[in-house]
Amino acid sequence: ALSTMMATKPATEEAMSVQKIVNDNLPSEEDTLAERDGSMRVKMEQMLREAQISITKAIEEIDGGAKFREDAWERNTGGGGKSRVLANGKVWEKAGVNLSVVHGTMPQEALKAATERGATRSNNGEEVPFFACGLSCVMHPHNPHCPTMHFNYRYFETEGGEHWWFGGGTDITPSYIDEDDMKHFHGTYKEVCDRHDPEYYNKFKKWADEYFLIQHRGERRGMGGIFFDDLNDRDPEEIFEFCKDAANHVVPAYGPIIEKHKNDAYTEEQKQWQQLRRGRYVEFNLVYDRGTIFGLKTNGRTESILMSLPETASWLYDHQPEAGTPEAEFLDAARNPREWV
Amino acid sequence: ALSTMMATKPATEEAMSVQKIVNDNLPSEEDTLAERDGSMRVKMEQMLREAQISITKAIEEIDGGAKFREDAWERNTGGGGKSRVLANGKVWEKAGVNLSVVHGTMPQEALKAATERGATRSNNGEEVPFFACGLSCVMHPHNPHCPTMHFNYRYFETEGGEHWWFGGGTDITPSYIDEDDMKHFHGTYKEVCDRHDPEYYNKFKKWADEYFLIQHRGERRGMGGIFFDDLNDRDPEEIFEFCKDAANHVVPAYGPIIEKHKNDAYTEEQKQWQQLRRGRYVEFNLVYDRGTIFGLKTNGRTESILMSLPETASWLYDHQPEAGTPEAEFLDAARNPREWV
């Protein structure tokens, strides 16, 4: 959800036309705002918009019922985006994919807060002009045997390119563990990672296990995936290619799992367990997710930020699954992250 | 939920027996830990425990179905409590009343963070020995015409009594506005307030309207009530009497509203609207409620802190009630607090 964070950076420049920022169709050389400032802005925005379109198309096909609805939105402090939301589908209860393309100026503290490591980027305390774009997504299926999936890929740079970085990741949140599914999901991302750097997968898998921890529960919201932030240790073109590869493997990593389980039978008890896990998802997003909290507290577009919340969630007092059940197995894996591949 | 906050202050003293802190029956002069340290500790703990017992008894009678289950718990860093939870009743989906009696030491920053005004209480940077007790409660009924109710009354003091204060309040969160109900609820608390200080009601009603704001929505979670914190501007005995009066009027303020509506017919749409309002309740508690956030981030007992969350909640993308509907009327009152009495 860090792209929602970027969509909401405080900015003092004049309002911009959202039509100039995010185009009705694919961005072209002529009408992309970003073009005037450098090719990575153009490339990243275009890649993310293409990914938004292709992923939502693939998801609609798997769903076979509902269609995504698109809302263009703008912030009059500089920026805008396009939210695509599918509600009450055959497979998905709620699925949202949000593109943000934002520019403006931000305070030094916001620049500092924007990265995991809080790197200080000195500029004599002045407001920092920046550009940011990101694509974030959460999809919550009805069937408790179908996992929730989240991804986010984003690019940030300050005016003149003094500071820049990429961030992102894709992670999966089942209610029940199907080991083959987890091997497939993690395996797909391991292959993606390995094509770009043999150290990426181990590093980013561990980072996801750390990031998605619900600290007050001592458990992760799900079974992880990859997560990275503040990535700027090599040629930006190389990192861009990695992000593109990762974004383009959302559907191959997630789609087959949904196809496999979308018609699985389930019990009321399994649905209730899914609802409790959705409650945990809400706890993570509202208490710990940096992008969500930052977005909400800095006047981001609430509906786009909270698209990530499930349509339904539940909390029961002191619920403890019985030892030896699939629910207890899930909890064990949420408390002690496993190596899947 | 600030009593949950107090229940979770970082403390470095040795673990205490929870049986010494919170007794199985009403605290007596003999076996109350607090007695050795001063009469206000004893009085407040005893008053809160009596209120917990009498309120849960009255609620069980109104419910006519489920009973409260009591869990005693302790923190090995100093303190403990008793949680009473009613689940799946005839009237209430989930109701929790949590008593915390805690002592230990806390860092200066925690002392500062413990009050709304963040008053600095200098002590040369050393750990501050403290005592705190509080009773907090949230009750979520099934019927969308029956409001959710929350209250919290608490007392805090540092060792030797250098610093002390009371905090608390009772507030109501309907899904639909029944003006007579709101007049009754606010009127009951205005009468309570007026018995102690003619300025209390206006001041504390406004404070509730400010505190229970979901900032990113620009709306309150409900229709308010009274809220106060850091109250220490007069003889503690006087403030104690006010807290006691307020705690003892939870049932008279809330009970008749539930009796009036507990058998009201409702539609699926009304239930869905209630679920959306429950989602807002979750947003407030997890994003803004000081006690909840502080408790979760300082290793409080998660299940007692999150007792406040509803059993079920819902989020729909960009839901807007139609103008002129009761749902729109509710939102208007949540955005523009009214004077009910």
mmCIF file of N, CA and C in Angstrom, chain B residues 223-306:
data_model
loop_
_atom_site.group_PDB
_atom_site.id
_atom_site.type_symbol
_atom_site.label_atom_id
_atom_site.label_comp_id
_atom_site.label_asym_id
_atom_site.label_seq_id
_atom_site.Cartn_x
_atom_site.Cartn_y
_atom_site.Cartn_z
ATOM 1 N N MET B 223 -22.704 9.249 17.917
ATOM 2 C CA MET B 223 -23.376 10.477 18.342
ATOM 3 C C MET B 223 -22.844 11.011 19.669
ATOM 4 N N GLY B 224 -21.645 10.553 20.036
ATOM 5 C CA GLY B 224 -20.965 11.144 21.181
ATOM 6 C C GLY B 224 -21.590 10.845 22.525
ATOM 7 N N GLY B 225 -21.347 11.743 23.440
ATOM 8 C CA GLY B 225 -21.737 11.565 24.827
ATOM 9 C C GLY B 225 -20.850 12.499 25.624
ATOM 10 N N ILE B 226 -20.158 11.961 26.611
ATOM 11 C CA ILE B 226 -19.180 12.772 27.338
ATOM 12 C C ILE B 226 -17.821 12.087 27.296
ATOM 13 N N PHE B 227 -16.773 12.885 27.320
ATOM 14 C CA PHE B 227 -15.392 12.387 27.346
ATOM 15 C C PHE B 227 -14.551 13.410 28.100
ATOM 16 N N PHE B 228 -13.694 12.923 28.969
ATOM 17 C CA PHE B 228 -12.772 13.837 29.677
ATOM 18 C C PHE B 228 -11.504 13.079 30.007
ATOM 19 N N ASP B 229 -10.438 13.829 30.188
ATOM 20 C CA ASP B 229 -9.149 13.223 30.487
ATOM 21 C C ASP B 229 -8.362 14.197 31.349
ATOM 22 N N ASP B 230 -7.397 13.651 32.084
ATOM 23 C CA ASP B 230 -6.448 14.498 32.806
ATOM 24 C C ASP B 230 -7.157 15.444 33.773
ATOM 25 N N LEU B 231 -8.230 14.957 34.362
ATOM 26 C CA LEU B 231 -9.035 15.808 35.240
ATOM 27 C C LEU B 231 -8.450 15.771 36.658
ATOM 28 N N ASN B 232 -7.952 16.911 37.106
ATOM 29 C CA ASN B 232 -7.338 16.964 38.449
ATOM 30 C C ASN B 232 -7.395 18.372 39.043
ATOM 31 N N ASP B 233 -8.430 19.115 38.628
ATOM 32 C CA ASP B 233 -8.495 20.534 39.005
ATOM 33 C C ASP B 233 -9.249 20.789 40.304
ATOM 34 N N ARG B 234 -9.564 19.742 41.049
ATOM 35 C CA ARG B 234 -10.282 19.932 42.316
ATOM 36 C C ARG B 234 -10.010 18.739 43.226
ATOM 37 N N ASP B 235 -10.564 18.770 44.391
ATOM 38 C CA ASP B 235 -10.426 17.662 45.352
ATOM 39 C C ASP B 235 -10.704 16.322 44.663
ATOM 40 N N PRO B 236 -9.756 15.376 44.733
ATOM 41 C CA PRO B 236 -9.989 14.077 44.073
ATOM 42 C C PRO B 236 -11.272 13.384 44.517
ATOM 43 N N GLU B 237 -11.676 13.638 45.756
ATOM 44 C CA GLU B 237 -12.927 13.023 46.223
ATOM 45 C C GLU B 237 -14.111 13.495 45.385
ATOM 46 N N GLU B 238 -14.070 14.747 45.002
ATOM 47 C CA GLU B 238 -15.173 15.290 44.187
ATOM 48 C C GLU B 238 -15.183 14.651 42.806
ATOM 49 N N ILE B 239 -14.005 14.486 42.226
ATOM 50 C CA ILE B 239 -13.934 13.886 40.887
ATOM 51 C C ILE B 239 -14.325 12.412 40.958
ATOM 52 N N PHE B 240 -13.889 11.758 42.034
ATOM 53 C CA PHE B 240 -14.298 10.359 42.239
ATOM 54 C C PHE B 240 -15.812 10.243 42.264
ATOM 55 N N GLU B 241 -16.460 11.130 43.012
ATOM 56 C CA GLU B 241 -17.928 11.074 43.106
ATOM 57 C C GLU B 241 -18.580 11.276 41.738
ATOM 58 N N PHE B 242 -17.983 12.151 40.937
ATOM 59 C CA PHE B 242 -18.501 12.364 39.577
ATOM 60 C C PHE B 242 -18.333 11.086 38.743
ATOM 61 N N CYS B 243 -17.142 10.481 38.793
ATOM 62 C CA CYS B 243 -16.905 9.242 38.029
ATOM 63 C C CYS B 243 -17.872 8.134 38.454
ATOM 64 N N LYS B 244 -18.071 8.038 39.760
ATOM 65 C CA LYS B 244 -18.972 7.010 40.283
ATOM 66 C C LYS B 244 -20.400 7.226 39.780
ATOM 67 N N ASP B 245 -20.818 8.465 39.815
ATOM 68 C CA ASP B 245 -22.157 8.821 39.350
ATOM 69 C C ASP B 245 -22.287 8.491 37.853
ATOM 70 N N ALA B 246 -21.239 8.827 37.084
ATOM 71 C CA ALA B 246 -21.268 8.580 35.637
ATOM 72 C C ALA B 246 -21.279 7.078 35.346
ATOM 73 N N ALA B 247 -20.434 6.323 36.038
ATOM 74 C CA ALA B 247 -20.393 4.874 35.827
ATOM 75 C C ALA B 247 -21.723 4.240 36.225
ATOM 76 N N ASN B 248 -22.318 4.756 37.292
ATOM 77 C CA ASN B 248 -23.585 4.186 37.764
ATOM 78 C C ASN B 248 -24.779 4.581 36.896
ATOM 79 N N HIS B 249 -24.553 5.463 35.928
ATOM 80 C CA HIS B 249 -25.653 5.839 35.032
ATOM 81 C C HIS B 249 -25.499 5.289 33.627
ATOM 82 N N VAL B 250 -24.581 4.351 33.456
ATOM 83 C CA VAL B 250 -24.479 3.671 32.159
ATOM 84 C C VAL B 250 -25.786 2.936 31.850
ATOM 85 N N VAL B 251 -26.262 2.163 32.806
ATOM 86 C CA VAL B 251 -27.471 1.373 32.558
ATOM 87 C C VAL B 251 -28.709 2.263 32.404
ATOM 88 N N PRO B 252 -28.925 3.241 33.287
ATOM 89 C CA PRO B 252 -30.078 4.127 33.059
ATOM 90 C C PRO B 252 -30.010 4.898 31.731
ATOM 91 N N ALA B 253 -28.815 5.228 31.264
ATOM 92 C CA ALA B 253 -28.704 5.991 30.008
ATOM 93 C C ALA B 253 -28.919 5.103 28.788
ATOM 94 N N TYR B 254 -28.448 3.853 28.883
ATOM 95 C CA TYR B 254 -28.406 2.967 27.716
ATOM 96 C C TYR B 254 -29.510 1.917 27.723
ATOM 97 N N GLY B 255 -29.771 1.366 28.861
ATOM 98 C CA GLY B 255 -30.715 0.246 28.960
ATOM 99 C C GLY B 255 -32.074 0.513 28.332
ATOM 100 N N PRO B 256 -32.717 1.650 28.668
ATOM 101 C CA PRO B 256 -34.053 1.892 28.115
ATOM 102 C C PRO B 256 -34.065 1.977 26.585
ATOM 103 N N ILE B 257 -32.971 2.437 25.994
ATOM 104 C CA ILE B 257 -32.901 2.520 24.523
ATOM 105 C C ILE B 257 -32.904 1.111 23.926
ATOM 106 N N ILE B 258 -32.170 0.213 24.586
ATOM 107 C CA ILE B 258 -32.133 -1.171 24.108
ATOM 108 C C ILE B 258 -33.484 -1.850 24.318
ATOM 109 N N GLU B 259 -34.080 -1.647 25.496
ATOM 110 C CA GLU B 259 -35.403 -2.247 25.751
ATOM 111 C C GLU B 259 -36.408 -1.789 24.700
ATOM 112 N N LYS B 260 -36.313 -0.509 24.331
ATOM 113 C CA LYS B 260 -37.265 0.062 23.373
ATOM 114 C C LYS B 260 -37.119 -0.549 21.985
ATOM 115 N N HIS B 261 -35.863 -0.864 21.594
ATOM 116 C CA HIS B 261 -35.627 -1.262 20.194
ATOM 117 C C HIS B 261 -35.250 -2.719 19.990
ATOM 118 N N LYS B 262 -35.099 -3.462 21.079
ATOM 119 C CA LYS B 262 -34.491 -4.791 20.881
ATOM 120 C C LYS B 262 -35.334 -5.724 20.042
ATOM 121 N N ASN B 263 -36.631 -5.461 19.938
ATOM 122 C CA ASN B 263 -37.462 -6.307 19.091
ATOM 123 C C ASN B 263 -37.917 -5.604 17.812
ATOM 124 N N ASP B 264 -37.300 -4.464 17.491
ATOM 125 C CA ASP B 264 -37.660 -3.756 16.253
ATOM 126 C C ASP B 264 -37.389 -4.646 15.036
ATOM 127 N N ALA B 265 -38.272 -4.598 14.076
ATOM 128 C CA ALA B 265 -38.021 -5.282 12.803
ATOM 129 C C ALA B 265 -36.965 -4.491 12.024
ATOM 130 N N TYR B 266 -36.199 -5.182 11.212
ATOM 131 C CA TYR B 266 -35.242 -4.471 10.354
ATOM 132 C C TYR B 266 -35.031 -5.225 9.053
ATOM 133 N N THR B 267 -34.547 -4.488 8.068
ATOM 134 C CA THR B 267 -34.327 -5.065 6.739
ATOM 135 C C THR B 267 -32.861 -5.478 6.577
ATOM 136 N N GLU B 268 -32.603 -6.224 5.515
ATOM 137 C CA GLU B 268 -31.228 -6.594 5.158
ATOM 138 C C GLU B 268 -30.379 -5.345 4.900
ATOM 139 N N GLU B 269 -31.000 -4.349 4.277
ATOM 140 C CA GLU B 269 -30.285 -3.117 3.966
ATOM 141 C C GLU B 269 -29.879 -2.388 5.252
ATOM 142 N N GLN B 270 -30.771 -2.404 6.232
ATOM 143 C CA GLN B 270 -30.449 -1.753 7.511
ATOM 144 C C GLN B 270 -29.325 -2.498 8.224
ATOM 145 N N LYS B 271 -29.345 -3.822 8.135
ATOM 146 C CA LYS B 271 -28.266 -4.616 8.729
ATOM 147 C C LYS B 271 -26.936 -4.303 8.021
ATOM 148 N N GLN B 272 -26.993 -4.173 6.701
ATOM 149 C CA GLN B 272 -25.778 -3.872 5.937
ATOM 150 C C GLN B 272 -25.225 -2.489 6.318
ATOM 151 N N TRP B 273 -26.118 -1.536 6.484
ATOM 152 C CA TRP B 273 -25.677 -0.194 6.910
ATOM 153 C C TRP B 273 -25.002 -0.262 8.291
ATOM 154 N N GLN B 274 -25.600 -1.017 9.200
ATOM 155 C CA GLN B 274 -24.980 -1.212 10.515
ATOM 156 C C GLN B 274 -23.576 -1.802 10.359
ATOM 157 N N GLN B 275 -23.423 -2.757 9.454
ATOM 158 C CA GLN B 275 -22.108 -3.382 9.259
ATOM 159 C C GLN B 275 -21.084 -2.366 8.742
ATOM 160 N N LEU B 276 -21.520 -1.469 7.877
ATOM 161 C CA LEU B 276 -20.616 -0.415 7.395
ATOM 162 C C LEU B 276 -20.221 0.517 8.543
ATOM 163 N N ARG B 277 -21.185 0.848 9.385
ATOM 164 C CA ARG B 277 -20.873 1.702 10.549
ATOM 165 C C ARG B 277 -19.930 0.966 11.510
ATOM 166 N N ARG B 278 -20.062 -0.340 11.602
ATOM 167 C CA ARG B 278 -19.129 -1.128 12.422
ATOM 168 C C ARG B 278 -17.725 -1.050 11.825
ATOM 169 N N GLY B 279 -17.652 -1.033 10.493
ATOM 170 C CA GLY B 279 -16.349 -0.852 9.853
ATOM 171 C C GLY B 279 -15.727 0.475 10.262
ATOM 172 N N ARG B 280 -16.551 1.508 10.340
ATOM 173 C CA ARG B 280 -16.053 2.816 10.790
ATOM 174 C C ARG B 280 -15.583 2.752 12.242
ATOM 175 N N TYR B 281 -16.306 1.980 13.033
ATOM 176 C CA TYR B 281 -15.930 1.815 14.447
ATOM 177 C C TYR B 281 -14.543 1.186 14.538
ATOM 178 N N VAL B 282 -14.315 0.170 13.716
ATOM 179 C CA VAL B 282 -12.999 -0.474 13.666
ATOM 180 C C VAL B 282 -11.933 0.539 13.224
ATOM 181 N N GLU B 283 -12.247 1.324 12.210
ATOM 182 C CA GLU B 283 -11.281 2.333 11.751
ATOM 183 C C GLU B 283 -10.920 3.288 12.886
ATOM 184 N N PHE B 284 -11.919 3.778 13.590
ATOM 185 C CA PHE B 284 -11.609 4.695 14.695
ATOM 186 C C PHE B 284 -10.726 4.011 15.731
ATOM 187 N N ASN B 285 -11.144 2.832 16.151
ATOM 188 C CA ASN B 285 -10.420 2.191 17.259
ATOM 189 C C ASN B 285 -8.985 1.833 16.879
ATOM 190 N N LEU B 286 -8.777 1.355 15.652
ATOM 191 C CA LEU B 286 -7.429 0.917 15.285
ATOM 192 C C LEU B 286 -6.530 2.057 14.806
ATOM 193 N N VAL B 287 -7.131 3.122 14.281
ATOM 194 C CA VAL B 287 -6.288 4.209 13.754
ATOM 195 C C VAL B 287 -6.118 5.354 14.747
ATOM 196 N N TYR B 288 -7.150 5.650 15.545
ATOM 197 C CA TYR B 288 -7.099 6.864 16.366
ATOM 198 C C TYR B 288 -7.165 6.642 17.871
ATOM 199 N N ASP B 289 -7.807 5.579 18.318
ATOM 200 C CA ASP B 289 -8.014 5.474 19.764
ATOM 201 C C ASP B 289 -6.682 5.307 20.493
ATOM 202 N N ARG B 290 -6.359 6.299 21.299
ATOM 203 C CA ARG B 290 -5.048 6.304 21.960
ATOM 204 C C ARG B 290 -4.804 5.060 22.794
ATOM 205 N N GLY B 291 -5.822 4.662 23.547
ATOM 206 C CA GLY B 291 -5.656 3.515 24.425
ATOM 207 C C GLY B 291 -5.405 2.232 23.638
ATOM 208 N N THR B 292 -6.149 2.059 22.561
ATOM 209 C CA THR B 292 -5.995 0.848 21.748
ATOM 210 C C THR B 292 -4.608 0.774 21.131
ATOM 211 N N ILE B 293 -4.190 1.849 20.488
ATOM 212 C CA ILE B 293 -2.900 1.840 19.788
ATOM 213 C C ILE B 293 -1.760 1.679 20.782
ATOM 214 N N PHE B 294 -1.832 2.450 21.869
ATOM 215 C CA PHE B 294 -0.784 2.365 22.880
ATOM 216 C C PHE B 294 -0.730 0.948 23.463
ATOM 217 N N GLY B 295 -1.895 0.406 23.753
ATOM 218 C CA GLY B 295 -1.961 -0.936 24.314
ATOM 219 C C GLY B 295 -1.349 -1.972 23.381
ATOM 220 N N LEU B 296 -1.733 -1.896 22.099
ATOM 221 C CA LEU B 296 -1.238 -2.886 21.138
ATOM 222 C C LEU B 296 0.259 -2.780 20.946
ATOM 223 N N LYS B 297 0.768 -1.561 20.996
ATOM 224 C CA LYS B 297 2.191 -1.377 20.707
ATOM 225 C C LYS B 297 3.078 -1.548 21.934
ATOM 226 N N THR B 298 2.460 -1.773 23.096
ATOM 227 C CA THR B 298 3.264 -1.953 24.304
ATOM 228 C C THR B 298 2.926 -3.274 24.985
ATOM 229 N N ASN B 299 2.608 -4.278 24.159
ATOM 230 C CA ASN B 299 2.401 -5.624 24.687
ATOM 231 C C ASN B 299 1.291 -5.737 25.711
ATOM 232 N N GLY B 300 0.222 -5.015 25.482
ATOM 233 C CA GLY B 300 -0.957 -5.212 26.321
ATOM 234 C C GLY B 300 -1.597 -6.553 26.000
ATOM 235 N N ARG B 301 -2.615 -6.924 26.770
ATOM 236 C CA ARG B 301 -3.293 -8.189 26.468
ATOM 237 C C ARG B 301 -4.228 -7.937 25.287
ATOM 238 N N THR B 302 -3.813 -8.409 24.125
ATOM 239 C CA THR B 302 -4.514 -8.121 22.878
ATOM 240 C C THR B 302 -6.001 -8.427 22.966
ATOM 241 N N GLU B 303 -6.347 -9.585 23.506
ATOM 242 C CA GLU B 303 -7.762 -9.970 23.521
ATOM 243 C C GLU B 303 -8.613 -9.031 24.372
ATOM 244 N N SER B 304 -8.034 -8.488 25.434
ATOM 245 C CA SER B 304 -8.798 -7.534 26.247
ATOM 246 C C SER B 304 -8.878 -6.169 25.566
ATOM 247 N N ILE B 305 -7.808 -5.794 24.885
ATOM 248 C CA ILE B 305 -7.824 -4.501 24.192
ATOM 249 C C ILE B 305 -8.810 -4.544 23.019
ATOM 250 N N LEU B 306 -8.767 -5.633 22.259
ATOM 251 C CA LEU B 306 -9.588 -5.708 21.041
ATOM 252 C C LEU B 306 -10.975 -6.304 21.269
#
